Amino acid sequence: MARIVWSLLVITLIGAIVALVGAGSHRAFGWASVAACLLLVGTASVFSRAWRGFLGLTVFATAWMALTVVLAQEGPGGSLLIPNDARSLAWVYGGAVVIGVVALVPRRFIGDTRASTRDDARDESEAAVQ
């Protein structure tokens, strides 16, 4: 049980780091930065889903979304990390779409085998014996 809790805490930290890095650098080099940040979201999403299944992906997505929403708010003195323009909207909505796409990818492509049941394992072992 402790391993599950620690792994979910690590995935939460990864979601927060990806949100911070993306919010700070999605505007650095034009549209190439947006693409690189979306690639970062995709990579972290696949990692989270492969490690802890849909629970891990949900924890990652929640941490990423919560911190992204906070960083999109106006800060002290009127500063914004994620303003309301095309690149920032591509970062926010594109990240959500990337996470959604990772959720729709079949388990066999991700390596998420946690959802298999004991019956599936027994059927595979019986097929291997024959």
Coordinates of N, CA, C and O in Angstrom, one line a residue:
M1 N 0.8 -1.2 0.0 CA 0.0 0.0 0.0 C 0.9 1.3 0.0 O 0.5 2.2 -0.6
A2 N 2.0 1.2 0.7 CA 2.8 2.4 0.8 C 3.5 2.7 -0.6 O 3.6 3.8 -0.9
R3 N 3.8 1.6 -1.3 CA 4.3 1.8 -2.7 C 3.3 2.5 -3.6 O 3.7 3.4 -4.4
I4 N 2.1 2.2 -3.5 CA 1.1 2.8 -4.3 C 1.0 4.3 -4.0 O 0.9 5.1 -4.8
V5 N 0.9 4.6 -2.7 CA 0.8 6.0 -2.2 C 2.0 6.8 -2.7 O 1.9 7.9 -3.2
W6 N 3.2 6.2 -2.5 CA 4.4 6.9 -2.9 C 4.5 7.1 -4.4 O 4.9 8.2 -4.9
S7 N 4.1 6.1 -5.1 CA 4.1 6.3 -6.6 C 3.1 7.3 -7.1 O 3.4 8.1 -8.0
L8 N 1.9 7.4 -6.4 CA 1.0 8.4 -6.8 C 1.4 9.8 -6.4 O 1.2 10.8 -7.1
L9 N 2.2 9.9 -5.3 CA 2.7 11.2 -4.9 C 3.8 11.7 -5.9 O 3.9 12.8 -6.2
V10 N 4.6 10.7 -6.4 CA 5.6 11.0 -7.4 C 5.0 11.5 -8.7 O 5.4 12.4 -9.3
I11 N 3.9 10.8 -9.1 CA 3.2 11.2 -10.3 C 2.6 12.6 -10.1 O 2.6 13.4 -11.1
T12 N 2.1 12.9 -8.9 CA 1.5 14.2 -8.7 C 2.6 15.3 -8.8 O 2.4 16.3 -9.4
L13 N 3.8 15.0 -8.3 CA 4.9 15.9 -8.4 C 5.3 16.0 -9.9 O 5.6 17.1 -10.3
I14 N 5.3 15.0 -10.7 CA 5.6 15.0 -12.1 C 4.6 15.9 -12.8 O 5.0 16.7 -13.6
G15 N 3.3 15.8 -12.5 CA 2.3 16.6 -13.1 C 2.5 18.1 -12.8 O 2.4 18.9 -13.7
A16 N 2.9 18.4 -11.5 CA 3.2 19.8 -11.2 C 4.4 20.3 -11.9 O 4.4 21.5 -12.4
I17 N 5.4 19.5 -12.0 CA 6.7 20.0 -12.7 C 6.4 20.2 -14.2 O 6.8 21.2 -14.7
V18 N 5.7 19.3 -14.8 CA 5.3 19.5 -16.2 C 4.5 20.7 -16.4 O 4.7 21.5 -17.4
A19 N 3.6 21.0 -15.5 CA 2.8 22.2 -15.6 C 3.6 23.5 -15.5 O 3.5 24.5 -16.2
L20 N 4.5 23.4 -14.5 CA 5.4 24.6 -14.3 C 6.4 24.8 -15.4 O 6.5 26.0 -15.9
V21 N 7.0 23.8 -15.9 CA 7.9 23.9 -17.1 C 7.2 24.4 -18.3 O 7.6 25.3 -19.0
G22 N 6.0 23.8 -18.6 CA 5.2 24.2 -19.7 C 4.7 25.6 -19.7 O 4.8 26.4 -20.7
A23 N 4.2 26.0 -18.5 CA 3.8 27.4 -18.3 C 4.9 28.4 -18.5 O 4.7 29.5 -19.1
G24 N 6.1 28.0 -18.0 CA 7.2 29.0 -18.1 C 7.9 29.0 -19.5 O 8.5 30.0 -19.8
S25 N 7.8 27.9 -20.2 CA 8.5 27.9 -21.5 C 7.7 27.7 -22.8 O 8.3 27.6 -23.8
H26 N 6.4 27.7 -22.7 CA 5.7 27.5 -23.9 C 5.7 28.6 -24.9 O 5.3 28.5 -26.0
R27 N 6.2 29.8 -24.4 CA 6.3 30.9 -25.3 C 7.8 31.3 -25.6 O 8.0 32.3 -26.3
A28 N 8.7 30.5 -25.2 CA 10.2 30.8 -25.4 C 10.6 30.9 -26.8 O 11.3 31.9 -27.2
F29 N 10.3 30.0 -27.7 CA 10.8 29.9 -29.1 C 9.7 29.8 -30.1 O 9.7 29.0 -31.0
G30 N 8.6 30.5 -29.8 CA 7.5 30.4 -30.8 C 6.7 29.1 -30.7 O 6.6 28.5 -29.6
W31 N 6.2 28.7 -31.8 CA 5.4 27.5 -31.9 C 6.2 26.2 -31.6 O 5.6 25.2 -31.2
A32 N 7.5 26.3 -31.8 CA 8.3 25.1 -31.5 C 8.3 24.8 -30.0 O 8.3 23.6 -29.6
S33 N 8.3 25.8 -29.2 CA 8.2 25.6 -27.7 C 6.8 25.0 -27.3 O 6.8 24.1 -26.5
V34 N 5.8 25.4 -28.0 CA 4.5 24.8 -27.7 C 4.5 23.3 -28.0 O 4.1 22.5 -27.2
A35 N 5.1 23.0 -29.2 CA 5.2 21.6 -29.6 C 6.0 20.8 -28.6 O 5.7 19.7 -28.2
A36 N 7.1 21.4 -28.2 CA 8.0 20.7 -27.2 C 7.3 20.5 -25.9 O 7.5 19.4 -25.3
C37 N 6.6 21.5 -25.4 CA 5.9 21.3 -24.2 C 4.7 20.3 -24.3 O 4.5 19.6 -23.3
L38 N 4.1 20.3 -25.4 CA 3.0 19.2 -25.6 C 3.7 17.8 -25.7 O 3.1 16.9 -25.2
L39 N 4.8 17.7 -26.2 CA 5.6 16.5 -26.3 C 5.9 16.1 -24.8 O 5.8 14.9 -24.5
L40 N 6.3 17.0 -24.0 CA 6.6 16.7 -22.6 C 5.3 16.2 -21.9 O 5.4 15.3 -21.1
V41 N 4.2 16.8 -22.1 CA 2.9 16.4 -21.5 C 2.6 15.0 -22.0 O 2.2 14.1 -21.2
G42 N 2.8 14.7 -23.3 CA 2.5 13.4 -23.8 C 3.5 12.3 -23.2 O 3.0 11.2 -22.8
T43 N 4.7 12.6 -23.1 CA 5.7 11.7 -22.5 C 5.4 11.4 -21.0 O 5.3 10.2 -20.6
A44 N 5.1 12.4 -20.3 CA 4.7 12.2 -18.9 C 3.4 11.5 -18.7 O 3.2 10.7 -17.8
S45 N 2.5 11.7 -19.6 CA 1.2 11.0 -19.5 C 1.4 9.5 -19.8 O 0.8 8.7 -19.1
V46 N 2.1 9.2 -20.8 CA 2.4 7.8 -21.1 C 3.1 7.1 -19.9 O 2.8 6.0 -19.5
F47 N 4.1 7.8 -19.4 CA 4.8 7.3 -18.2 C 3.9 7.0 -17.0 O 3.9 6.0 -16.4
S48 N 3.0 8.0 -16.8 CA 2.1 7.8 -15.6 C 1.1 6.7 -15.9 O 0.8 5.9 -14.9
R49 N 0.6 6.6 -17.1 CA -0.3 5.5 -17.4 C 0.4 4.1 -17.4 O -0.2 3.1 -16.9
A50 N 1.6 4.1 -17.9 CA 2.3 2.8 -17.9 C 2.7 2.4 -16.4 O 2.7 1.2 -16.1
W51 N 2.9 3.3 -15.6 CA 3.4 3.0 -14.2 C 2.2 2.6 -13.3 O 2.2 1.6 -12.6
R52 N 1.1 3.4 -13.3 CA 0.0 3.1 -12.4 C -1.4 3.0 -13.1 O -2.4 3.1 -12.5
G53 N -1.4 2.8 -14.4 CA -2.7 2.6 -15.1 C -3.5 3.9 -15.2 O -2.9 5.0 -15.2
F54 N -4.8 3.8 -15.3 CA -5.6 4.9 -15.4 C -5.6 5.8 -14.1 O -5.8 7.0 -14.2
L55 N -5.4 5.2 -13.0 CA -5.3 5.9 -11.8 C -4.1 6.9 -11.8 O -4.2 8.1 -11.5
G56 N -3.0 6.4 -12.3 CA -1.8 7.2 -12.4 C -2.0 8.4 -13.4 O -1.6 9.5 -13.2
L57 N -2.7 8.0 -14.6 CA -3.0 9.1 -15.6 C -3.9 10.1 -15.0 O -3.8 11.3 -15.2
T58 N -4.9 9.7 -14.2 CA -5.9 10.6 -13.6 C -5.2 11.5 -12.6 O -5.4 12.7 -12.6
V59 N -4.3 11.0 -11.8 CA -3.6 11.8 -10.8 C -2.7 12.8 -11.5 O -2.6 14.0 -11.2
F60 N -2.0 12.3 -12.6 CA -1.1 13.3 -13.4 C -2.0 14.4 -14.0 O -1.6 15.5 -13.9
A61 N -3.1 14.0 -14.6 CA -3.9 15.0 -15.3 C -4.5 16.0 -14.3 O -4.6 17.2 -14.6
T62 N -4.9 15.5 -13.1 CA -5.4 16.4 -12.1 C -4.4 17.4 -11.6 O -4.7 18.6 -11.5
A63 N -3.2 16.9 -11.3 CA -2.1 17.8 -10.9 C -1.8 18.8 -12.0 O -1.6 20.0 -11.7
W64 N -1.6 18.3 -13.2 CA -1.3 19.2 -14.3 C -2.4 20.3 -14.5 O -2.1 21.5 -14.7
M65 N -3.6 19.9 -14.5 CA -4.7 20.8 -14.8 C -4.9 21.8 -13.6 O -5.0 23.0 -13.9
A66 N -4.8 21.4 -12.4 CA -4.9 22.3 -11.3 C -3.9 23.4 -11.3 O -4.2 24.5 -11.1
L67 N -2.6 23.0 -11.5 CA -1.5 23.9 -11.5 C -1.6 24.8 -12.7 O -1.3 26.0 -12.7
T68 N -2.0 24.3 -13.9 CA -2.1 25.1 -15.1 C -3.2 26.2 -14.9 O -3.1 27.3 -15.3
V69 N -4.3 25.8 -14.3 CA -5.4 26.8 -14.0 C -4.9 27.9 -13.0 O -5.2 29.0 -13.3
V70 N -4.2 27.5 -12.0 CA -3.6 28.5 -11.1 C -2.7 29.4 -11.8 O -2.7 30.6 -11.6
L71 N -1.8 28.9 -12.6 CA -0.8 29.7 -13.3 C -1.4 30.6 -14.4 O -0.8 31.5 -14.9
A72 N -2.6 30.3 -14.8 CA -3.3 31.1 -15.8 C -4.0 32.3 -15.2 O -4.5 33.2 -15.9
Q73 N -4.1 32.4 -13.9 CA -4.7 33.5 -13.2 C -3.7 34.7 -13.2 O -2.5 34.5 -13.2
E74 N -4.3 35.8 -13.0 CA -3.5 37.1 -12.9 C -2.8 37.1 -11.6 O -3.4 36.9 -10.6
G75 N -1.5 37.4 -11.7 CA -0.7 37.4 -10.5 C -0.6 38.8 -9.9 O -1.2 39.7 -10.4
P76 N 0.3 39.0 -8.9 CA 0.5 40.3 -8.3 C 1.0 41.3 -9.3 O 1.9 40.9 -10.1
G77 N 0.5 42.4 -9.3 CA 0.9 43.4 -10.3 C 0.4 43.2 -11.7 O 0.8 43.9 -12.6
G78 N -0.6 42.3 -11.9 CA -1.2 42.1 -13.2 C -0.4 41.2 -14.1 O -0.7 41.1 -15.3
S79 N 0.6 40.5 -13.6 CA 1.4 39.6 -14.5 C 0.7 38.3 -14.8 O -0.1 37.8 -14.0
L80 N 1.0 37.7 -16.0 CA 0.4 36.5 -16.4 C 1.5 35.6 -17.0 O 2.3 36.0 -17.8
L81 N 1.4 34.3 -16.6 CA 2.3 33.3 -17.2 C 1.7 32.7 -18.4 O 2.3 32.3 -19.4
I82 N 0.3 32.6 -18.4 CA -0.4 32.0 -19.5 C -1.5 33.0 -19.9 O -2.6 33.0 -19.5
P83 N -1.1 33.9 -20.8 CA -2.1 34.9 -21.2 C -3.1 34.3 -22.2 O -3.0 33.2 -22.6
N84 N -4.1 35.1 -22.5 CA -5.1 34.7 -23.4 C -4.8 35.0 -24.9 O -5.3 35.9 -25.5
D85 N -3.8 34.2 -25.4 CA -3.5 34.3 -26.9 C -3.4 32.9 -27.5 O -3.6 31.9 -26.8
A86 N -3.1 32.9 -28.8 CA -3.1 31.6 -29.5 C -2.1 30.6 -29.0 O -2.5 29.4 -28.8
R87 N -0.9 31.0 -28.7 CA 0.1 30.0 -28.2 C -0.3 29.4 -26.8 O -0.2 28.2 -26.5
S88 N -0.8 30.3 -25.9 CA -1.2 29.8 -24.6 C -2.4 29.0 -24.6 O -2.5 28.0 -23.9
L89 N -3.3 29.3 -25.5 CA -4.5 28.5 -25.6 C -4.1 27.1 -26.2 O -4.7 26.1 -25.8
A90 N -3.2 27.1 -27.2 CA -2.7 25.8 -27.7 C -2.0 25.0 -26.6 O -2.2 23.8 -26.6
W91 N -1.3 25.6 -25.7 CA -0.7 24.9 -24.6 C -1.7 24.3 -23.7 O -1.6 23.1 -23.4
V92 N -2.7 25.1 -23.3 CA -3.7 24.6 -22.3 C -4.6 23.6 -22.9 O -4.7 22.4 -22.4
Y93 N -5.2 23.9 -24.0 CA -6.2 22.9 -24.6 C -5.4 21.8 -25.3 O -5.9 20.6 -25.3
G94 N -4.3 22.1 -25.9 CA -3.5 21.0 -26.5 C -3.0 20.0 -25.5 O -3.0 18.8 -25.7
G95 N -2.6 20.5 -24.3 CA -2.2 19.5 -23.2 C -3.4 18.7 -22.8 O -3.2 17.5 -22.6
A96 N -4.6 19.2 -22.7 CA -5.7 18.4 -22.3 C -6.1 17.4 -23.4 O -6.4 16.3 -23.1
V97 N -5.9 17.8 -24.7 CA -6.2 16.8 -25.8 C -5.1 15.7 -25.7 O -5.5 14.5 -25.9
V98 N -3.9 16.1 -25.5 CA -2.8 15.0 -25.5 C -3.1 14.0 -24.4 O -3.0 12.8 -24.5
I99 N -3.5 14.5 -23.2 CA -3.8 13.6 -22.1 C -5.0 12.7 -22.5 O -5.0 11.5 -22.2
G100 N -6.0 13.3 -23.1 CA -7.1 12.5 -23.6 C -6.8 11.5 -24.6 O -7.3 10.3 -24.5
V101 N -5.9 11.8 -25.5 CA -5.4 10.8 -26.5 C -4.7 9.7 -25.8 O -4.9 8.5 -26.2
V102 N -3.8 10.0 -24.8 CA -3.1 8.9 -24.1 C -4.1 8.0 -23.4 O -3.9 6.8 -23.3
A103 N -5.2 8.6 -22.9 CA -6.2 7.8 -22.2 C -6.9 6.8 -23.2 O -7.3 5.8 -22.8
L104 N -7.0 7.2 -24.4 CA -7.7 6.4 -25.4 C -6.8 5.3 -26.1 O -7.3 4.4 -26.8
V105 N -5.5 5.4 -25.9 CA -4.6 4.5 -26.6 C -4.8 3.1 -25.9 O -4.9 3.0 -24.7
P106 N -4.8 2.0 -26.7 CA -5.0 0.7 -26.1 C -3.9 0.3 -25.2 O -2.7 0.7 -25.3
R107 N -4.2 -0.5 -24.2 CA -3.3 -0.9 -23.2 C -2.1 -1.6 -23.7 O -1.0 -1.4 -23.2
R108 N -2.2 -2.4 -24.8 CA -1.1 -3.1 -25.3 C 0.0 -2.2 -25.9 O 1.2 -2.6 -25.9
F109 N -0.3 -1.0 -26.3 CA 0.7 -0.1 -26.8 C 1.4 0.7 -25.7 O 2.5 1.1 -25.8
I110 N 0.7 0.8 -24.5 CA 1.3 1.6 -23.4 C 2.1 0.7 -22.5 O 3.1 1.1 -21.9
G111 N 1.7 -0.6 -22.4 CA 2.4 -1.5 -21.4 C 1.6 -1.5 -20.1 O 2.1 -2.0 -19.1
D112 N 0.4 -1.0 -20.1 CA -0.5 -1.0 -19.0 C -1.2 -2.4 -18.9 O -2.2 -2.6 -19.5
T113 N -0.6 -3.4 -18.2 CA -1.2 -4.7 -18.1 C -1.8 -4.9 -16.8 O -2.2 -6.1 -16.5
R114 N -2.0 -3.9 -16.0 CA -2.6 -4.1 -14.7 C -4.1 -4.5 -14.7 O -4.6 -5.1 -13.8
A115 N -4.8 -4.2 -15.8 CA -6.2 -4.4 -15.9 C -6.5 -5.9 -16.3 O -7.7 -6.3 -16.3
S116 N -5.5 -6.7 -16.6 CA -5.8 -8.1 -16.9 C -6.2 -8.8 -15.7 O -5.7 -8.6 -14.6
T117 N -7.1 -9.8 -15.9 CA -7.6 -10.5 -14.7 C -6.9 -11.8 -14.6 O -6.1 -12.2 -15.4
R118 N -7.2 -12.6 -13.5 CA -6.5 -13.8 -13.3 C -7.0 -14.9 -14.3 O -6.2 -15.7 -14.7
D119 N -8.2 -14.7 -14.8 CA -8.7 -15.6 -15.8 C -7.9 -15.5 -17.1 O -7.6 -16.5 -17.8
D120 N -7.5 -14.2 -17.4 CA -6.7 -14.0 -18.6 C -5.3 -14.7 -18.5 O -4.8 -15.3 -19.4
A121 N -4.7 -14.5 -17.3 CA -3.4 -15.1 -17.0 C -3.5 -16.6 -17.1 O -2.6 -17.3 -17.6
R122 N -4.6 -17.2 -16.5 CA -4.7 -18.7 -16.5 C -4.9 -19.2 -18.0 O -4.4 -20.2 -18.4
D123 N -5.7 -18.4 -18.8 CA -5.9 -18.8 -20.2 C -4.6 -18.8 -20.9 O -4.3 -19.7 -21.8
E124 N -3.8 -17.8 -20.7 CA -2.5 -17.6 -21.3 C -1.5 -18.8 -20.9 O -0.8 -19.3 -21.8
S125 N -1.6 -19.1 -19.7 CA -0.7 -20.2 -19.2 C -1.1 -21.6 -19.7 O -0.3 -22.4 -20.1
E126 N -2.5 -21.8 -19.8 CA -3.0 -23.0 -20.4 C -2.6 -23.1 -21.9 O -2.3 -24.2 -22.4
A127 N -2.7 -21.9 -22.6 CA -2.3 -21.9 -24.0 C -0.8 -22.2 -24.2 O -0.4 -22.9 -25.2
A128 N 0.0 -21.8 -23.3 CA 1.4 -22.0 -23.4 C 1.8 -23.5 -23.2 O 2.7 -24.0 -23.8
V129 N 1.0 -24.1 -22.3 CA 1.3 -25.6 -22.0 C 0.9 -26.4 -23.2 O 1.6 -27.4 -23.6
Q130 N -0.2 -26.0 -23.9 CA -0.6 -26.8 -25.1 C 0.3 -26.6 -26.2 O 0.9 -26.8 -26.9

